[in-house]
Tab-separated table of C-alpha atoms and ligand atoms in Angstrom:
chain	number	residue	atom	x	y	z
A	1	MET	CA	66.852	12.610	97.855
A	2	ALA	CA	69.903	11.153	96.188
A	3	ALA	CA	69.504	13.719	93.463
A	4	SER	CA	69.095	16.418	96.015
A	5	ASN	CA	72.206	15.124	97.932
A	6	GLU	CA	74.086	15.135	94.679
A	7	ASN	CA	72.889	18.701	94.051
A	8	GLU	CA	73.909	19.735	97.559
A	9	ASN	CA	77.352	18.189	97.058
A	10	GLU	CA	77.682	19.923	93.701
A	11	ASN	CA	76.634	23.259	95.300
A	12	GLU	CA	79.147	22.746	98.111
A	13	ASN	CA	81.888	21.962	95.599
A	14	ASP	CA	80.924	25.052	93.535
A	15	LEU	CA	81.069	27.205	96.685
A	16	LYS	CA	84.468	25.803	97.683
A	17	ASP	CA	85.706	26.390	94.128
A	18	LEU	CA	84.399	29.975	94.202
A	19	LYS	CA	86.067	30.641	97.579
A	20	ARG	CA	89.359	29.148	96.318
A	21	ARG	CA	89.263	31.353	93.214
A	22	GLN	CA	88.401	34.389	95.386
A	23	ASN	CA	91.379	33.623	97.704
A	24	GLU	CA	93.670	33.197	94.719
A	25	ARG	CA	92.463	36.528	93.289
A	26	GLU	CA	93.073	38.256	96.654
A	27	GLU	CA	96.540	36.754	96.919
A	28	ARG	CA	97.355	37.884	93.364
A	29	THR	CA	96.096	41.444	94.160
A	30	ASN	CA	98.172	41.589	97.361
A	31	ALA	CA	101.234	40.320	95.537
A	32	MET	CA	100.740	42.952	92.805
A	33	ALA	CA	100.361	45.722	95.423
A	34	THR	CA	103.543	44.615	97.215
A	35	GLN	CA	105.332	44.380	93.887
A	36	SER	CA	104.263	47.857	92.739
A	37	ALA	CA	105.139	49.330	96.167
A	38	SER	CA	108.656	47.995	95.871
A	39	PHE	CA	108.804	48.730	92.143
A	40	ALA	CA	109.833	52.359	92.603
A	41	GLY	CA	112.591	51.263	94.969
A	42	THR	CA	113.660	48.466	92.615
A	43	ARG	CA	113.765	50.918	89.716
A	44	VAL	CA	115.799	53.404	91.790
A	45	ARG	CA	118.198	50.596	92.773
A	46	ALA	CA	118.409	49.396	89.146
A	47	ASN	CA	119.069	52.976	87.986
A	48	ALA	CA	121.628	53.375	90.767
A	49	ARG	CA	123.414	50.183	89.632
A	50	ALA	CA	123.378	51.456	86.023
A	51	ARG	CA	124.754	54.829	87.135
A	52	ALA	CA	127.364	53.182	89.337
A	53	ARG	CA	128.484	51.156	86.289
A	54	ALA	CA	128.647	54.428	84.322
A	55	GLY	CA	130.590	56.020	87.194
A	56	THR	CA	127.939	58.630	88.111
A	57	ARG	CA	126.386	59.502	91.460
A	58	THR	CA	122.863	58.628	92.597
A	59	VAL	CA	120.721	61.129	94.428
A	60	ARG	CA	117.890	59.399	96.299
A	61	VAL	CA	114.753	61.437	96.406
A	62	HIS	CA	112.523	60.750	99.381
A	63	ALA	CA	108.992	61.603	98.392
A	64	GLY	CA	107.137	63.637	101.028
A	65	LEU	CA	109.957	65.925	102.169
A	66	SER	CA	109.844	68.947	99.939
A	67	VAL	CA	109.688	72.706	100.428
A	68	ASP	CA	105.972	73.425	100.375
A	69	LEU	CA	104.848	77.051	100.663
A	70	LYS	CA	101.396	76.623	99.147
A	71	GLY	CA	98.919	79.128	100.605
A	72	LYS	CA	101.720	81.355	101.992
A	73	LYS	CA	102.269	85.019	101.155
A	74	ALA	CA	105.649	86.741	100.959
A	75	PHE	CA	106.607	90.389	100.793
A	76	VAL	CA	109.946	90.783	99.006
A	77	ALA	CA	111.706	94.167	99.109
A	78	GLY	CA	114.544	94.894	96.679
A	79	VAL	CA	113.619	93.715	93.171
A	80	ALA	CA	114.156	96.100	90.256
A	81	ASP	CA	115.444	93.740	87.536
A	82	ASP	CA	115.974	90.028	86.932
A	83	ASN	CA	119.681	89.890	87.867
A	84	GLY	CA	119.702	90.190	91.650
A	85	PHE	CA	119.017	87.949	94.606
A	86	GLY	CA	115.518	89.397	95.174
A	87	TRP	CA	114.351	88.157	91.774
A	88	ALA	CA	115.788	84.669	92.323
A	89	ILE	CA	114.254	84.525	95.802
A	90	SER	CA	110.850	85.494	94.378
A	91	LYS	CA	111.224	82.757	91.793
A	92	ALA	CA	112.142	80.040	94.298
A	93	LEU	CA	109.285	81.075	96.604
A	94	GLN	CA	106.850	80.800	93.680
A	95	GLU	CA	108.314	77.430	92.658
A	96	ALA	CA	107.313	76.306	96.182
A	97	GLY	CA	103.773	77.642	95.692
A	98	CYS	CA	104.067	80.949	97.587
A	99	GLU	CA	102.342	84.162	96.477
A	100	VAL	CA	104.847	87.041	96.114
A	101	ILE	CA	104.208	90.746	96.679
A	102	LEU	CA	107.014	93.180	95.805
A	103	GLY	CA	108.326	96.407	97.282
A	104	THR	CA	110.460	98.189	94.663
A	105	TRP	CA	112.637	101.240	95.283
A	106	VAL	CA	110.675	104.272	94.030
A	107	PRO	CA	113.383	105.668	91.710
A	108	ALA	CA	113.747	102.251	90.032
A	109	LEU	CA	110.028	101.403	89.827
A	110	ASN	CA	109.123	103.003	86.527
A	111	ILE	CA	111.861	101.345	84.496
A	112	PHE	CA	111.227	97.994	86.215
A	113	GLU	CA	107.485	98.062	85.480
A	114	THR	CA	108.028	99.245	81.897
A	115	SER	CA	110.590	96.500	81.199
A	116	TYR	CA	108.291	93.936	82.846
A	117	ARG	CA	105.296	95.016	80.718
A	118	ARG	CA	107.371	94.953	77.529
A	119	GLY	CA	108.373	91.342	78.180
A	120	LYS	CA	112.059	92.005	78.866
A	121	PHE	CA	111.996	89.537	81.759
A	122	ASP	CA	109.761	86.914	80.124
A	123	GLU	CA	112.562	84.394	79.645
A	124	SER	CA	113.627	84.571	83.296
A	125	ARG	CA	110.014	84.551	84.513
A	126	LYS	CA	109.581	80.930	83.373
A	127	LEU	CA	109.091	78.461	86.226
A	128	SER	CA	110.060	74.790	86.038
A	129	ASP	CA	106.482	73.605	85.431
A	130	GLY	CA	105.957	76.036	82.522
A	131	ARG	CA	104.081	78.701	84.526
A	132	MET	CA	105.282	82.297	84.426
A	133	MET	CA	106.320	84.026	87.641
A	134	GLU	CA	103.651	86.607	88.554
A	135	PHE	CA	103.700	89.243	91.292
A	136	ALA	CA	100.479	89.698	93.234
A	137	LYS	CA	101.209	93.446	93.434
A	138	ILE	CA	104.207	95.778	93.176
A	139	TYR	CA	104.342	98.617	95.719
A	140	PRO	CA	106.624	101.638	95.467
A	141	MET	CA	108.884	101.666	98.530
A	142	ASP	CA	111.848	103.510	99.976
A	143	ALA	CA	113.212	101.625	102.969
A	144	VAL	CA	115.186	104.662	104.179
A	145	PHE	CA	112.004	106.372	105.399
A	146	ASP	CA	109.704	104.988	108.088
A	147	THR	CA	106.850	107.520	108.003
A	148	LEU	CA	105.817	110.458	105.829
A	149	ASP	CA	107.157	112.834	108.524
A	150	ASP	CA	110.690	111.535	107.845
A	151	VAL	CA	110.658	112.503	104.170
A	152	PRO	CA	112.636	115.698	103.510
A	153	GLU	CA	111.386	118.306	101.053
A	154	ASP	CA	114.044	117.573	98.404
A	155	VAL	CA	112.950	113.912	98.231
A	156	ALA	CA	109.208	114.670	98.397
A	157	THR	CA	109.544	117.004	95.414
A	158	ASN	CA	112.108	114.928	93.510
A	159	LYS	CA	110.794	114.018	90.067
A	160	ARG	CA	111.920	110.385	90.519
A	161	TYR	CA	109.284	110.115	93.278
A	162	ALA	CA	106.562	112.054	91.426
A	163	GLY	CA	103.270	110.237	90.897
A	164	ASN	CA	103.928	107.760	93.722
A	165	THR	CA	102.414	107.871	97.201
A	166	LYS	CA	102.484	105.805	100.397
A	167	TRP	CA	106.005	104.471	99.854
A	168	THR	CA	107.507	104.818	103.368
A	169	VAL	CA	107.925	101.523	105.265
A	170	SER	CA	104.981	102.058	107.645
A	171	GLU	CA	102.681	103.102	104.787
A	172	VAL	CA	103.630	100.114	102.623
A	173	ALA	CA	103.023	97.740	105.550
A	174	LYS	CA	99.584	99.305	106.068
A	175	CYS	CA	98.724	98.982	102.349
A	176	VAL	CA	99.853	95.328	102.312
A	177	GLN	CA	97.673	94.631	105.361
A	178	GLU	CA	94.650	96.305	103.714
A	179	ASP	CA	95.164	94.481	100.404
A	180	PHE	CA	96.346	91.045	101.572
A	181	GLY	CA	95.721	90.744	105.316
A	182	LYS	CA	98.408	88.616	106.972
A	183	ILE	CA	101.697	87.559	105.373
A	184	ASP	CA	104.062	84.687	106.204
A	185	ILE	CA	107.443	85.650	104.765
A	186	LEU	CA	109.379	88.920	104.749
A	187	VAL	CA	112.450	89.305	102.539
A	188	HIS	CA	114.917	92.202	102.805
A	189	SER	CA	117.097	92.024	99.691
A	190	LEU	CA	118.353	95.576	99.462
A	191	ALA	CA	121.380	97.669	100.259
A	192	ASN	CA	122.787	101.028	99.341
A	193	GLY	CA	126.067	102.668	100.252
A	194	PRO	CA	126.670	105.932	98.361
A	195	GLU	CA	130.385	105.865	99.208
A	196	VAL	CA	130.910	102.094	98.802
A	197	ALA	CA	133.880	102.645	96.484
A	198	LYS	CA	135.743	104.689	99.149
A	199	PRO	CA	137.939	103.074	101.833
A	200	LEU	CA	136.561	103.426	105.367
A	201	LEU	CA	139.401	105.838	106.169
A	202	GLU	CA	137.993	108.226	103.542
A	203	THR	CA	134.285	107.697	104.207
A	204	SER	CA	132.259	110.687	105.390
A	205	ARG	CA	129.916	110.510	108.375
A	206	LYS	CA	127.026	111.165	105.988
A	207	GLY	CA	128.069	108.324	103.661
A	208	TYR	CA	128.612	105.894	106.551
A	209	LEU	CA	125.238	106.656	108.159
A	210	ALA	CA	123.490	106.469	104.766
A	211	ALA	CA	124.938	102.952	104.254
A	212	VAL	CA	123.727	101.812	107.680
A	213	SER	CA	120.334	103.477	107.220
A	214	ALA	CA	119.625	101.901	103.810
A	215	SER	CA	121.281	98.538	104.404
A	216	SER	CA	120.687	97.696	108.089
A	217	TYR	CA	118.167	99.929	109.814
A	218	SER	CA	115.843	99.332	106.836
A	219	ASN	CA	115.666	95.674	107.968
A	220	VAL	CA	114.883	96.684	111.566
A	221	SER	CA	112.184	99.033	110.291
A	222	MET	CA	110.666	96.416	107.999
A	223	ILE	CA	110.428	93.859	110.820
A	224	GLN	CA	109.003	96.509	113.184
A	225	HIS	CA	106.230	97.401	110.745
A	226	PHE	CA	105.538	94.065	109.035
A	227	GLY	CA	105.972	91.912	112.176
A	228	PRO	CA	102.446	92.683	113.463
A	229	LEU	CA	100.947	91.425	110.191
A	230	MET	CA	102.933	88.188	110.064
A	231	ASN	CA	101.370	84.855	110.883
A	232	LYS	CA	102.870	82.907	113.773
A	233	GLY	CA	105.534	80.578	112.365
A	234	GLY	CA	106.455	83.156	109.716
A	235	ALA	CA	110.022	83.941	108.718
A	236	CYS	CA	112.171	86.956	107.813
A	237	ILE	CA	115.312	86.809	105.670
A	238	SER	CA	117.929	89.385	104.777
A	239	LEU	CA	121.114	89.195	102.701
A	240	THR	CA	124.518	89.849	104.175
A	241	TYR	CA	128.123	89.587	103.005
A	242	LEU	CA	131.350	88.135	104.396
A	243	ALA	CA	132.935	91.632	104.577
A	244	SER	CA	131.029	92.020	107.880
A	245	GLU	CA	133.484	89.712	109.660
A	246	VAL	CA	136.706	89.629	107.625
A	247	VAL	CA	138.378	92.393	105.648
A	248	ILE	CA	137.429	92.581	101.964
A	249	PRO	CA	139.455	95.537	100.672
A	250	GLY	CA	137.283	97.631	98.346
A	251	TYR	CA	133.947	96.951	100.104
A	252	GLY	CA	133.975	100.375	101.664
A	253	GLY	CA	131.829	103.388	102.507
A	254	GLY	CA	130.669	101.793	105.768
A	255	MET	CA	129.070	98.858	103.930
A	256	SER	CA	131.166	96.360	105.926
A	257	SER	CA	129.917	98.048	109.119
A	258	ALA	CA	126.330	97.961	107.799
A	259	LYS	CA	126.552	94.203	107.187
A	260	ALA	CA	128.038	93.646	110.658
A	261	ALA	CA	125.067	95.553	112.119
A	262	LEU	CA	122.660	93.517	109.978
A	263	GLU	CA	124.057	90.237	111.348
A	264	SER	CA	124.016	91.411	114.949
A	265	ASP	CA	120.474	92.761	114.521
A	266	THR	CA	119.447	89.373	113.099
A	267	ARG	CA	120.251	87.765	116.459
A	268	VAL	CA	118.564	90.445	118.579
A	269	LEU	CA	115.504	90.609	116.306
A	270	ALA	CA	115.261	86.806	116.287
A	271	TYR	CA	114.936	86.937	120.077
A	272	GLU	CA	112.554	89.908	120.242
A	273	ALA	CA	110.333	89.010	117.255
A	274	GLY	CA	110.384	85.341	118.231
A	275	ARG	CA	109.023	86.166	121.679
A	276	LYS	CA	106.618	88.837	120.444
A	277	TRP	CA	105.123	87.305	117.287
A	278	GLY	CA	106.495	83.755	117.102
A	279	ILE	CA	108.373	84.480	113.881
A	280	ARG	CA	111.935	83.563	112.857
A	281	VAL	CA	114.679	85.953	111.695
A	282	ASN	CA	117.720	84.765	109.725
A	283	THR	CA	120.239	86.215	107.299
A	284	ILE	CA	122.007	84.589	104.354
A	285	SER	CA	125.661	85.442	103.798
A	286	ALA	CA	125.814	85.208	100.016
A	287	GLY	CA	128.815	84.724	97.764
A	288	PRO	CA	129.559	87.245	95.007
A	289	LEU	CA	127.010	87.775	92.221
A	290	GLY	CA	127.213	90.229	89.321
A	291	SER	CA	124.008	92.089	90.231
A	292	ARG	CA	123.313	95.745	89.470
A	293	ALA	CA	124.172	96.793	93.068
A	294	ALA	CA	127.373	94.719	93.071
A	295	LYS	CA	128.539	96.258	89.783
A	296	ALA	CA	128.433	99.668	91.499
A	297	ILE	CA	131.231	98.475	93.820
A	298	GLY	CA	133.489	98.200	90.779
A	299	PHE	CA	135.319	94.874	91.233
A	300	ILE	CA	132.590	92.233	91.353
A	301	ASP	CA	133.995	90.261	88.384
A	302	LYS	CA	137.305	89.918	90.250
A	303	MET	CA	135.432	88.690	93.353
A	304	ILE	CA	133.587	86.086	91.286
A	305	ASN	CA	136.914	84.917	89.806
A	306	TYR	CA	138.514	84.864	93.251
A	307	SER	CA	135.687	82.715	94.591
A	308	LEU	CA	135.878	80.369	91.630
A	309	THR	CA	139.605	79.858	92.206
A	310	ASN	CA	139.597	79.655	96.000
A	311	ALA	CA	136.242	78.323	97.238
A	312	PRO	CA	135.881	74.633	98.150
A	313	LEU	CA	133.179	74.296	95.451
A	314	ASN	CA	134.910	75.639	92.370
A	315	GLU	CA	133.205	74.041	89.391
A	316	LYS	CA	130.886	76.956	88.661
A	317	PRO	CA	130.163	80.464	89.931
A	318	LEU	CA	127.413	80.753	92.536
A	319	LYS	CA	123.958	81.112	90.991
A	320	ALA	CA	121.358	83.525	92.386
A	321	ILE	CA	118.794	80.717	92.439
A	322	GLU	CA	120.943	78.862	95.006
A	323	ILE	CA	120.293	81.753	97.395
A	324	GLY	CA	116.626	81.638	96.304
A	325	ASN	CA	116.346	77.937	97.123
A	326	ALA	CA	118.073	78.371	100.508
A	327	THR	CA	115.632	81.191	101.289
A	328	ALA	CA	112.630	79.022	100.371
A	329	PHE	CA	113.932	76.312	102.717
A	330	LEU	CA	114.688	78.763	105.562
A	331	CYS	CA	111.185	80.239	105.253
A	332	SER	CA	109.497	76.834	105.174
A	333	PRO	CA	108.310	74.726	108.108
A	334	LEU	CA	111.324	72.461	107.444
A	335	ALA	CA	113.492	75.162	109.064
A	336	SER	CA	111.139	75.711	112.017
A	337	GLY	CA	114.023	75.385	114.504
A	338	ILE	CA	116.407	77.830	112.807
A	339	THR	CA	116.434	81.451	113.937
A	340	GLY	CA	119.002	84.182	114.587
A	341	ALA	CA	121.431	82.456	112.228
A	342	THR	CA	123.820	83.690	109.567
A	343	ILE	CA	123.700	80.959	106.931
A	344	TYR	CA	126.508	80.898	104.358
A	345	VAL	CA	125.470	80.243	100.777
A	346	ASP	CA	128.778	81.005	99.075
A	347	ASN	CA	130.255	77.781	97.680
A	348	GLY	CA	132.060	77.567	101.044
A	349	LEU	CA	134.390	80.523	100.468
A	350	ASN	CA	133.923	81.738	104.073
A	351	ILE	CA	135.807	78.770	105.537
A	352	MET	CA	139.042	79.412	103.637
A	353	GLY	CA	141.928	80.947	105.570
A	354	MET	CA	144.439	80.909	102.748
A	355	ALA	CA	144.044	81.798	99.082
A	356	GLN	CA	144.888	78.920	96.769
A	357	ASP	CA	146.128	81.301	94.109
A	358	SER	CA	148.335	83.336	96.447
A	359	ARG	CA	151.632	84.212	94.765
A	360	SER	CA	153.357	84.120	98.176
A	361	THR	CA	152.988	80.341	98.341
A	362	GLU	CA	154.494	79.704	94.902
A	363	ASN	CA	157.867	77.911	94.857
B	1	NAD	P1	120.271	94.247	93.415
B	1	NAD	O1	120.701	95.464	92.698
B	1	NAD	O2	119.505	93.241	92.628
B	1	NAD	O3	119.366	94.576	94.686
B	1	NAD	C1	119.486	95.725	95.479
B	1	NAD	C2	118.114	96.356	95.488
B	1	NAD	O4	118.066	97.349	96.514
B	1	NAD	C3	117.767	97.078	94.193
B	1	NAD	O5	116.571	96.538	93.664
B	1	NAD	C4	117.541	98.527	94.615
B	1	NAD	O6	116.543	99.152	93.878
B	1	NAD	C5	117.148	98.311	96.061
B	1	NAD	N1	117.272	99.498	96.923
B	1	NAD	C6	118.343	100.304	97.079
B	1	NAD	N2	118.054	101.286	97.975
B	1	NAD	C7	116.782	101.080	98.382
B	1	NAD	C8	115.906	101.735	99.282
B	1	NAD	N3	116.285	102.838	99.941
B	1	NAD	N4	114.665	101.246	99.457
B	1	NAD	C9	114.250	100.142	98.788
B	1	NAD	N5	115.036	99.474	97.931
B	1	NAD	C10	116.277	99.937	97.728
B	1	NAD	O7	121.582	93.614	94.052
B	1	NAD	P2	121.821	92.327	94.951
B	1	NAD	O8	123.294	92.108	94.886
B	1	NAD	O9	120.922	91.231	94.589
B	1	NAD	O10	121.508	92.856	96.415
B	1	NAD	C11	120.555	92.265	97.271
B	1	NAD	C12	121.164	92.057	98.654
B	1	NAD	O11	122.180	91.048	98.539
B	1	NAD	C13	121.845	93.278	99.245
B	1	NAD	O12	121.587	93.335	100.634
B	1	NAD	C14	123.319	92.987	99.001
B	1	NAD	O13	124.174	93.665	99.899
B	1	NAD	C15	123.319	91.494	99.245
B	1	NAD	N6	124.511	90.790	98.786
B	1	NAD	C16	124.940	90.887	97.502
B	1	NAD	C17	126.077	90.204	97.083
B	1	NAD	C18	126.553	90.288	95.665
B	1	NAD	O14	127.701	89.902	95.381
B	1	NAD	N7	125.734	90.749	94.729
B	1	NAD	C19	126.773	89.386	97.998
B	1	NAD	C20	126.307	89.288	99.314
B	1	NAD	C21	125.177	89.993	99.691
């Protein structure tokens, strides 16, 4: 009995000891979990202190709030090389996980595809995680024509269009629907003004209407035809320019009028397409970029210099990818409350009322 009592006592003590060790283990595990949870914050604070000592700025990154477009599909119109906004937009959308389908102007398609195949764009196709930007499909497109019935004989038989079919806006939309089903994002990154180098006072009716047709109505047409195949919550973006609202001498041929129409249409289409399909419509007013289209105007380098001297942010010229990143944000659920807006991505140049390098203000 005594022995058995002793045994019982020993067992009890063993059990208590086991429980104590278990509790201690649990406490240690909890402490480690708390420590590792605060470790990231501690490290950020330690880094911040180190940077503060070195006189640099800390950017706090809050995990969980990022532009995520995984599983989304975008149709981007207006890419024919790797210099313009359309290319940078495609890149940013793919960085966010979006699939990108292109619509390329028929006369520019052959050279674009040939250069692409030959690897001319390989360097600028590289994404930040090492992947290469890929297009799900490239369609020939001319945004000046809505249906085959609109195409005049001289265009239909033009050798720059030979070998291509189904390139009017309604036909491209139908092909995209057949090949991909629904899409989520629609990008209009195109413009054309045959008389852009002429002052408005010297612009012909034909030149003026051509600028509005290619640069503004094309956006209306794209939303008309692609709207029905966009998922609810989808977003449309176009690119505009400050010359729509203030005078930029040299941006002629009715292009300033075309951009004014584009911005006004953005508001009306935001209302109509919002009510009809539950999609958002915005436009980005971009600062100057030395793209192929901009070079045709003839003074883009001067505009870039002007911006660099006079914009609030004057450390570097605007990069196309900054417009790309803004587009990815505006097309993401993070911007679900933004529609009908003209968003300036121009280093702030639009807010300036007086040129800093004006000779009139010199002593
Ligand atoms: P870009 O040359 O890269 O893009 C223009 C594209 O339009 C080209 O790919 C061209 O092939 C295409 N295009 C022309 N006519 C077409 C048609 N009928 N159908 C289909 N495609 C057609 O030049 P970008 O400067 O990147 O231009 C993109 C948009 O950005 C345009 O709306 C432009 O007005 C706007 N934007 C440009 C600047 C700038 O400084 N570059 C500034 C503000 C806004």
